[in-house]
Short mmCIF file of C-alpha atoms and ligand atoms in Angstrom, two decimals:
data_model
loop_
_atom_site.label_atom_id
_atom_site.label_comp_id
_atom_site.label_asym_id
_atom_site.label_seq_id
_atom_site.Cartn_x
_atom_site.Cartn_y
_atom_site.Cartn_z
CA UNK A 1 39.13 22.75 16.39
CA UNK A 2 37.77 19.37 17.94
CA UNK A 3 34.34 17.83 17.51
CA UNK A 4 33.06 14.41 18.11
CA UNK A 5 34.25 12.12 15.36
CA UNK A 6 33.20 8.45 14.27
CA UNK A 7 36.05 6.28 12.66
CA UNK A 8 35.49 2.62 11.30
CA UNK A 9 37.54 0.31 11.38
CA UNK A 10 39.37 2.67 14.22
CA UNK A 11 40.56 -0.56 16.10
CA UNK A 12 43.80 -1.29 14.40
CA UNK A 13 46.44 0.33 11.64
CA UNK A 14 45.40 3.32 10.10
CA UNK A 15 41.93 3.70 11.97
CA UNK A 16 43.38 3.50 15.59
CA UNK A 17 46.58 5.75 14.23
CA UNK A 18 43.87 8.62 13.45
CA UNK A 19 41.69 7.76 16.75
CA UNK A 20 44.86 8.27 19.19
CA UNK A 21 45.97 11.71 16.69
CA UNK A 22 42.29 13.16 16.95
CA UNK A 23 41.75 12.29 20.99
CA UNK A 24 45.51 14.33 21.63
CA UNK A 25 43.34 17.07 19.99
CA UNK A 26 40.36 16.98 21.96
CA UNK A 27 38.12 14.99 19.98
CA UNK A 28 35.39 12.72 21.16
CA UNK A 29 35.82 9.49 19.14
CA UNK A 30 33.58 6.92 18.59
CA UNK A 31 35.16 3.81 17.16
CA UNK A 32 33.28 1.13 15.08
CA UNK A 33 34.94 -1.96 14.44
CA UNK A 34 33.97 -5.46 13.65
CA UNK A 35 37.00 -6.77 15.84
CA UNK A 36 36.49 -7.91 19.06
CA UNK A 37 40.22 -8.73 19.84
CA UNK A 38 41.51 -5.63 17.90
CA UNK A 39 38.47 -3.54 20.20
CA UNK A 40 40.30 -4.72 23.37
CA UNK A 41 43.53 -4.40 21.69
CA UNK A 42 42.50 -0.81 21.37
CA UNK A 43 40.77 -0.52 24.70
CA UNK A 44 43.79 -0.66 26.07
CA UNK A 45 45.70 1.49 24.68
CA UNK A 46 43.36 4.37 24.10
CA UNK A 47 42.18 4.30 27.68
CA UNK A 48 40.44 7.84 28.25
CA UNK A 49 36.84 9.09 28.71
CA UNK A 50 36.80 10.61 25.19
CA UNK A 51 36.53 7.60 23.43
CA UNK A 52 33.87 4.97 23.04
CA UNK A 53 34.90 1.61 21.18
CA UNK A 54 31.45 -0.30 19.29
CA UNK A 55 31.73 -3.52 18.04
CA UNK A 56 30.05 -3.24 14.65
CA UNK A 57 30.02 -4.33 11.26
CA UNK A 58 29.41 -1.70 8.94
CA UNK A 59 27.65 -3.80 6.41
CA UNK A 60 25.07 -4.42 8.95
CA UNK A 61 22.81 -1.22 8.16
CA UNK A 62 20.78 -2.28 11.86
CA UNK A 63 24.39 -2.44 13.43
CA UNK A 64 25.46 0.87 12.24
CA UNK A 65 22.41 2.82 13.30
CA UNK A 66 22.46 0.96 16.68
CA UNK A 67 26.21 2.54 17.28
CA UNK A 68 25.68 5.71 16.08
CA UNK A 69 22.87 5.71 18.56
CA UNK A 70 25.01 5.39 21.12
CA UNK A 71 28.13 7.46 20.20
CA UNK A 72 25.47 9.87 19.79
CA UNK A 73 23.85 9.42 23.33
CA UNK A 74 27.88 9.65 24.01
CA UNK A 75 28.95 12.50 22.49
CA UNK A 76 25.85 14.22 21.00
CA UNK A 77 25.50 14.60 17.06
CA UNK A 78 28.93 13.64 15.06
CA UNK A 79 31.00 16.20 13.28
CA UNK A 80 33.64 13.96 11.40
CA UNK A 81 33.34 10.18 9.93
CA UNK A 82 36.27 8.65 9.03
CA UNK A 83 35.95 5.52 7.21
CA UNK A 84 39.00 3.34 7.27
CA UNK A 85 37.31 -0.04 7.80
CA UNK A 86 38.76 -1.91 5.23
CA UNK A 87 40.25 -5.82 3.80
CA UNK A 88 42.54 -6.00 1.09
CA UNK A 89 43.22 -9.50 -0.77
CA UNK A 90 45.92 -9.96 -3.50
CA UNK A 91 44.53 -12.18 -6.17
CA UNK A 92 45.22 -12.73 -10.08
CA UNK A 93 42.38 -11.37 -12.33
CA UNK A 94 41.96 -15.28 -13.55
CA UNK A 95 41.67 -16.54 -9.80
CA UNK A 96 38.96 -13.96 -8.54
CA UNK A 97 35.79 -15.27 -8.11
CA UNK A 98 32.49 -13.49 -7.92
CA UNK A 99 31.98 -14.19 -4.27
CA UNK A 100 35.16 -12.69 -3.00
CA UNK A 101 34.60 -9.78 -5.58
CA UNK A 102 31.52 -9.08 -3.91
CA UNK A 103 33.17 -9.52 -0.54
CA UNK A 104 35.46 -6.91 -0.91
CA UNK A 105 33.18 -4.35 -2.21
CA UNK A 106 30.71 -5.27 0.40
CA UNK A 107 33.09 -4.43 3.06
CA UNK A 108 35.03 -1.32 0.69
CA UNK A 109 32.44 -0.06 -0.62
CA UNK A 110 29.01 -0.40 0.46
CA UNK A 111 30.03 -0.59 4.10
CA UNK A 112 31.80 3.08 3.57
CA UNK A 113 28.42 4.50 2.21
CA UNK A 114 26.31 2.56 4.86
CA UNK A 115 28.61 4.30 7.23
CA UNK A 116 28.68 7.51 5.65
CA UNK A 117 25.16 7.94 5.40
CA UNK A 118 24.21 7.48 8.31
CA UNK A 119 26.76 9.31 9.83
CA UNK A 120 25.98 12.70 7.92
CA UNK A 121 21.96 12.48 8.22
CA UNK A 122 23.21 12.97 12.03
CA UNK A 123 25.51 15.55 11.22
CA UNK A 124 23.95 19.43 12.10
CA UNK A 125 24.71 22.01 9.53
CA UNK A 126 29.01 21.34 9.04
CA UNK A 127 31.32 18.35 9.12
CA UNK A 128 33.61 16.57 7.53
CA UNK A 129 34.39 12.92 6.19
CA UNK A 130 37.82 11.54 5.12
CA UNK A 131 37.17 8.16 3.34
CA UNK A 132 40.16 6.34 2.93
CA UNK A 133 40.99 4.98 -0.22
CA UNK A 134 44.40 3.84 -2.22
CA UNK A 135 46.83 3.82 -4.76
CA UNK A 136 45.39 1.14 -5.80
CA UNK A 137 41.93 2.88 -6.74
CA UNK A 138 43.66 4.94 -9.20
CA UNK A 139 46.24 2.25 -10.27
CA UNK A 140 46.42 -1.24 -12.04
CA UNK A 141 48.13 -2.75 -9.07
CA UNK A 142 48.67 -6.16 -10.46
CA UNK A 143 46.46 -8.67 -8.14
CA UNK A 144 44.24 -6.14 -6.94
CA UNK A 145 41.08 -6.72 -8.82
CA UNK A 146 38.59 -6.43 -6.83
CA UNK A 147 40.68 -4.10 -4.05
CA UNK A 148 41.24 -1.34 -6.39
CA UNK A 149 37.49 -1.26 -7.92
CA UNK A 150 36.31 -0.77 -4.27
CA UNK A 151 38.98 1.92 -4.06
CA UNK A 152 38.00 3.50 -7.47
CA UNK A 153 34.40 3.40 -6.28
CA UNK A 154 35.57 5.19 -3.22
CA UNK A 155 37.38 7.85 -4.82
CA UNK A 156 34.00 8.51 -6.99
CA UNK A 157 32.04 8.21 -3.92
CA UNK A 158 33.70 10.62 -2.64
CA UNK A 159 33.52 13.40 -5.30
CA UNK A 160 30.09 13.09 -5.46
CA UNK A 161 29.10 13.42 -1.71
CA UNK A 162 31.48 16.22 -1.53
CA UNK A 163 29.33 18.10 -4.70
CA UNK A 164 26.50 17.17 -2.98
CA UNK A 165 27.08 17.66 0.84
CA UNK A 166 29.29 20.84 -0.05
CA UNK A 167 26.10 23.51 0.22
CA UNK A 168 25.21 21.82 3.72
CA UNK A 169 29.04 22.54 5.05
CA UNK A 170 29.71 18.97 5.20
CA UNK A 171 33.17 18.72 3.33
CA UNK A 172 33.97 15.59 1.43
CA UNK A 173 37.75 13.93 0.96
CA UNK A 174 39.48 11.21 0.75
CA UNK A 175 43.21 10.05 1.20
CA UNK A 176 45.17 7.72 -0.86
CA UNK A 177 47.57 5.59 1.23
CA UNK A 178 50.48 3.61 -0.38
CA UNK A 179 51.76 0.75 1.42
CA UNK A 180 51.36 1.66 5.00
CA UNK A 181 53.05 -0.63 7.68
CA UNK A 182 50.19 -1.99 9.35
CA UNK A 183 48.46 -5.43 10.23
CA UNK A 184 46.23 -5.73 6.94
CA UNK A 185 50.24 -4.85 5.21
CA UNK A 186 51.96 -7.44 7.23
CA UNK A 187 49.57 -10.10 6.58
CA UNK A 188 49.59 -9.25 2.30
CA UNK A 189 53.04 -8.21 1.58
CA UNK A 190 56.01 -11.00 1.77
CA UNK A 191 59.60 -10.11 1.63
CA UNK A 192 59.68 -10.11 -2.37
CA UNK A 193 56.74 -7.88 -2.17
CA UNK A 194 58.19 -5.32 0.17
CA UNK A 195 61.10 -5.28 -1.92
CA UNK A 196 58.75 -4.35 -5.59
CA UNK A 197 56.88 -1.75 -3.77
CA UNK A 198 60.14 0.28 -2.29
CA UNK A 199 61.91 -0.02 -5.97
CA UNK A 200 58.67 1.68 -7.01
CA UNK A 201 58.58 4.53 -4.15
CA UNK A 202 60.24 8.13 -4.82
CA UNK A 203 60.87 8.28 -1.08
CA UNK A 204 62.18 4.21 -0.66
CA UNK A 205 60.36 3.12 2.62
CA UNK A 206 56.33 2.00 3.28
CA UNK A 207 55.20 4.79 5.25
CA UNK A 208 53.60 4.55 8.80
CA UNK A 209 49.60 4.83 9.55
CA UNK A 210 50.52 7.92 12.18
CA UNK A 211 52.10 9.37 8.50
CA UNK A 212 47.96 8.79 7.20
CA UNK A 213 46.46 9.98 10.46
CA UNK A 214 48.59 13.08 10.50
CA UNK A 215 46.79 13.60 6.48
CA UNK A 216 43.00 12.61 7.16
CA UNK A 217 43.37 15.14 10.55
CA UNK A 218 44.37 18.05 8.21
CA UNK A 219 41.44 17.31 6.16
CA UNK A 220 38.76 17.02 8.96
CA UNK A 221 39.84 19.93 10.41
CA UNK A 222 39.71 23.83 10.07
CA UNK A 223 43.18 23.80 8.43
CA UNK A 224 41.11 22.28 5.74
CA UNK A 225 38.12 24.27 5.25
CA UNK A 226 38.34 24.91 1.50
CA UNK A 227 39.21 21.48 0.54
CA UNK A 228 36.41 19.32 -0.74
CA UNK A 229 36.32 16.13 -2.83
CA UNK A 230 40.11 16.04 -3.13
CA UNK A 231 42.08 12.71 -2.98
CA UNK A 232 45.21 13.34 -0.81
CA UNK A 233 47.97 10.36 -1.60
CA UNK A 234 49.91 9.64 1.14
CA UNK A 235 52.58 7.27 -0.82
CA UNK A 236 56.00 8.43 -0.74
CA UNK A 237 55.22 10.09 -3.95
CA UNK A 238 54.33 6.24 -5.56
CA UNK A 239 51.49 8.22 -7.34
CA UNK A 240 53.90 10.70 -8.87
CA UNK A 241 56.65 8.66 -10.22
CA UNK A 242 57.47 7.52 -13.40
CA UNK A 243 60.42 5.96 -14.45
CA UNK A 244 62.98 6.02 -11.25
CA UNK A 245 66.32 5.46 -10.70
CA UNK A 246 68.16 2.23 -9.24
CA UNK A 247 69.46 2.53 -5.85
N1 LIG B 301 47.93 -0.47 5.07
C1 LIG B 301 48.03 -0.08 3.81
O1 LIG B 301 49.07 -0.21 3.16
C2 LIG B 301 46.86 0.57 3.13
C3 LIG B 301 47.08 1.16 1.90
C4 LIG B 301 46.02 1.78 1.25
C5 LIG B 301 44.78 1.79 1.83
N2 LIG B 301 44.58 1.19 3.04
C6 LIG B 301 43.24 1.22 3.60
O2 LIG B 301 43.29 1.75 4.90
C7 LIG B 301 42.20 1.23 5.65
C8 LIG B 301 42.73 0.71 6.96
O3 LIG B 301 43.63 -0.33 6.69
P1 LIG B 301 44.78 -0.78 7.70
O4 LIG B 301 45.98 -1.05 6.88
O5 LIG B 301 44.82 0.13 8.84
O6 LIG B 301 44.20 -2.23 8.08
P2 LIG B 301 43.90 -2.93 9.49
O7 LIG B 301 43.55 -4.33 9.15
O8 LIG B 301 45.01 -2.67 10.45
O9 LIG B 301 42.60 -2.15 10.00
C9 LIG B 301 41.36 -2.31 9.36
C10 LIG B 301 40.29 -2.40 10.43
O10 LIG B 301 39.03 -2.49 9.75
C11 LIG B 301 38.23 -3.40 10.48
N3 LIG B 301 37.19 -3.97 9.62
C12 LIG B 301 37.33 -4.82 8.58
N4 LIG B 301 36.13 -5.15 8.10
C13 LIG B 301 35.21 -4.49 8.84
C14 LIG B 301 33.80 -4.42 8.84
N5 LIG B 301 33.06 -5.13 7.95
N6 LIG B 301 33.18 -3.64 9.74
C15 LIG B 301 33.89 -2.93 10.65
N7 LIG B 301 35.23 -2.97 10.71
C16 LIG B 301 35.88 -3.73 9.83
C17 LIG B 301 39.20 -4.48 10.97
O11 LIG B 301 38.66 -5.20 12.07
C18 LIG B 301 40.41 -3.64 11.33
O12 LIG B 301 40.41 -3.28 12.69
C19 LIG B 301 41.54 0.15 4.77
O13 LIG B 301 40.41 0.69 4.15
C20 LIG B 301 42.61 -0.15 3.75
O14 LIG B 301 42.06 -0.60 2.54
C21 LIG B 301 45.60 0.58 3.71
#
């Protein structure tokens, strides 16, 4: 199965992992990204007249509708959204501030429903969205204040589009990354950090954003057609785990 699917943030990481998986299956991708340097990083390697990379920011309601406007004119009306647009910031509770709070869920959280809604009003009868979330949404990840409550709010999100969307055959999901080696990962995580997150890890590693794409095109797709408003973790089994073993 292949449709015409809209991912944001599908310039780098995770995003641009699931736009290169989905165009190897056919799919028409529209990508909507705020980056102009990771959109020509991306130009480049997804070279291919199946694809059609918009720079947007998808807190700009105008923006969004202007993109889906033309990924429609593209590839006619969308049948998957992917929303992996996305910042992460590791600060202490104490050294949050309201502005960056509201940053984060701007971009999280409100950008993801901006997205999503005006991705499914174009959707015909049937689709499917994958938001992606985190660990961290379901988690106290020390430092992640304001990160994990736009995940949490995600993960909600997501339950109640997919009890709400679910009589129109639009299927709802979301998938739950742990630490995923990627730029917005490389930029966050020093060496000391890296080292905490693998002693916490069933599996011992940070896992790889083809590893997320390989998840979010199970749920978009027919091999998922009875699974709505679940949240998939991708983590090594982080999620899982208890108490673990030293190496
Ligand atoms: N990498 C991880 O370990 C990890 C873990 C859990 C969840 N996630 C989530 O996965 C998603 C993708 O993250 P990634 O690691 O691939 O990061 P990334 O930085 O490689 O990619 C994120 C992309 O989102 C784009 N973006 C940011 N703000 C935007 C905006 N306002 N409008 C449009 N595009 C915007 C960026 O330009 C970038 O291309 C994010 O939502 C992130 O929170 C990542």
């Amino acid at each position: 199965m292949s449709g015409h699917a809209v991912i944001t943030g599908g310039a780098s990481g995770i995003g641009l992992a699931t736009a290169r998986l989905l165009l190897s299956f056919g799919w028409q991708v529209s990508v909507l990204d705020q980056s102009r340097d990771a959109l020509a990083g991306a130009d480049r390697t997804l070279r291919g007249e199946e694809v059609l990379l918009v720079e947007t920011d998808v807190t700009d309601e105008e923006a969004v509708e202007e993109a889906l406007d033309e990924a429609e004119e593209a590839f006619g009306p969308p049948f998957g959204l992917v929303n992996a647009a996305g910042i992460a910031r590791d600060v202490p509770f104490e050294e949050t501030d309201a502005e960056l709070f509201r940053q984060v869920l701007e971009i999280n959280l409100t950008g993801a429903f901006i997205a999503a809604k005006a991705t499914v009003l174009r959707m015909a009868d049937g689709g499917a969205v994958v938001n992606v979330g985190s660990v961290s949404g379901l988690r106290g990840n020390a430092g992640r204040v304001a990160y994990g409550a736009s995940k949490g709010g995600l993960i909600t999100m997501t339950k109640v589009m997919a009890a709400e969307l679910g009589p129109r055959g639009i299927r709802v999901n979301a998938v739950l990354p742990g630490p995923i080696d990627t730029p917005l990962v490389r930029e966050l995580h020093d060496a000391e950090q890296r080292r905490i997150w693998r002693e916490r890890i069933p599996q011992r590693r940070y896992g790889e954003p083809e590893e997320v794409a390989a998840a979010i095109h199970f749920l978009l797709s027919e091999a998922g057609s009875y699974v709505n408003g679940h949240c998939l973790s991708v983590d090594g089994g982080f999620l899982a785990a208890g108490i673990l073993r030293p190496d």
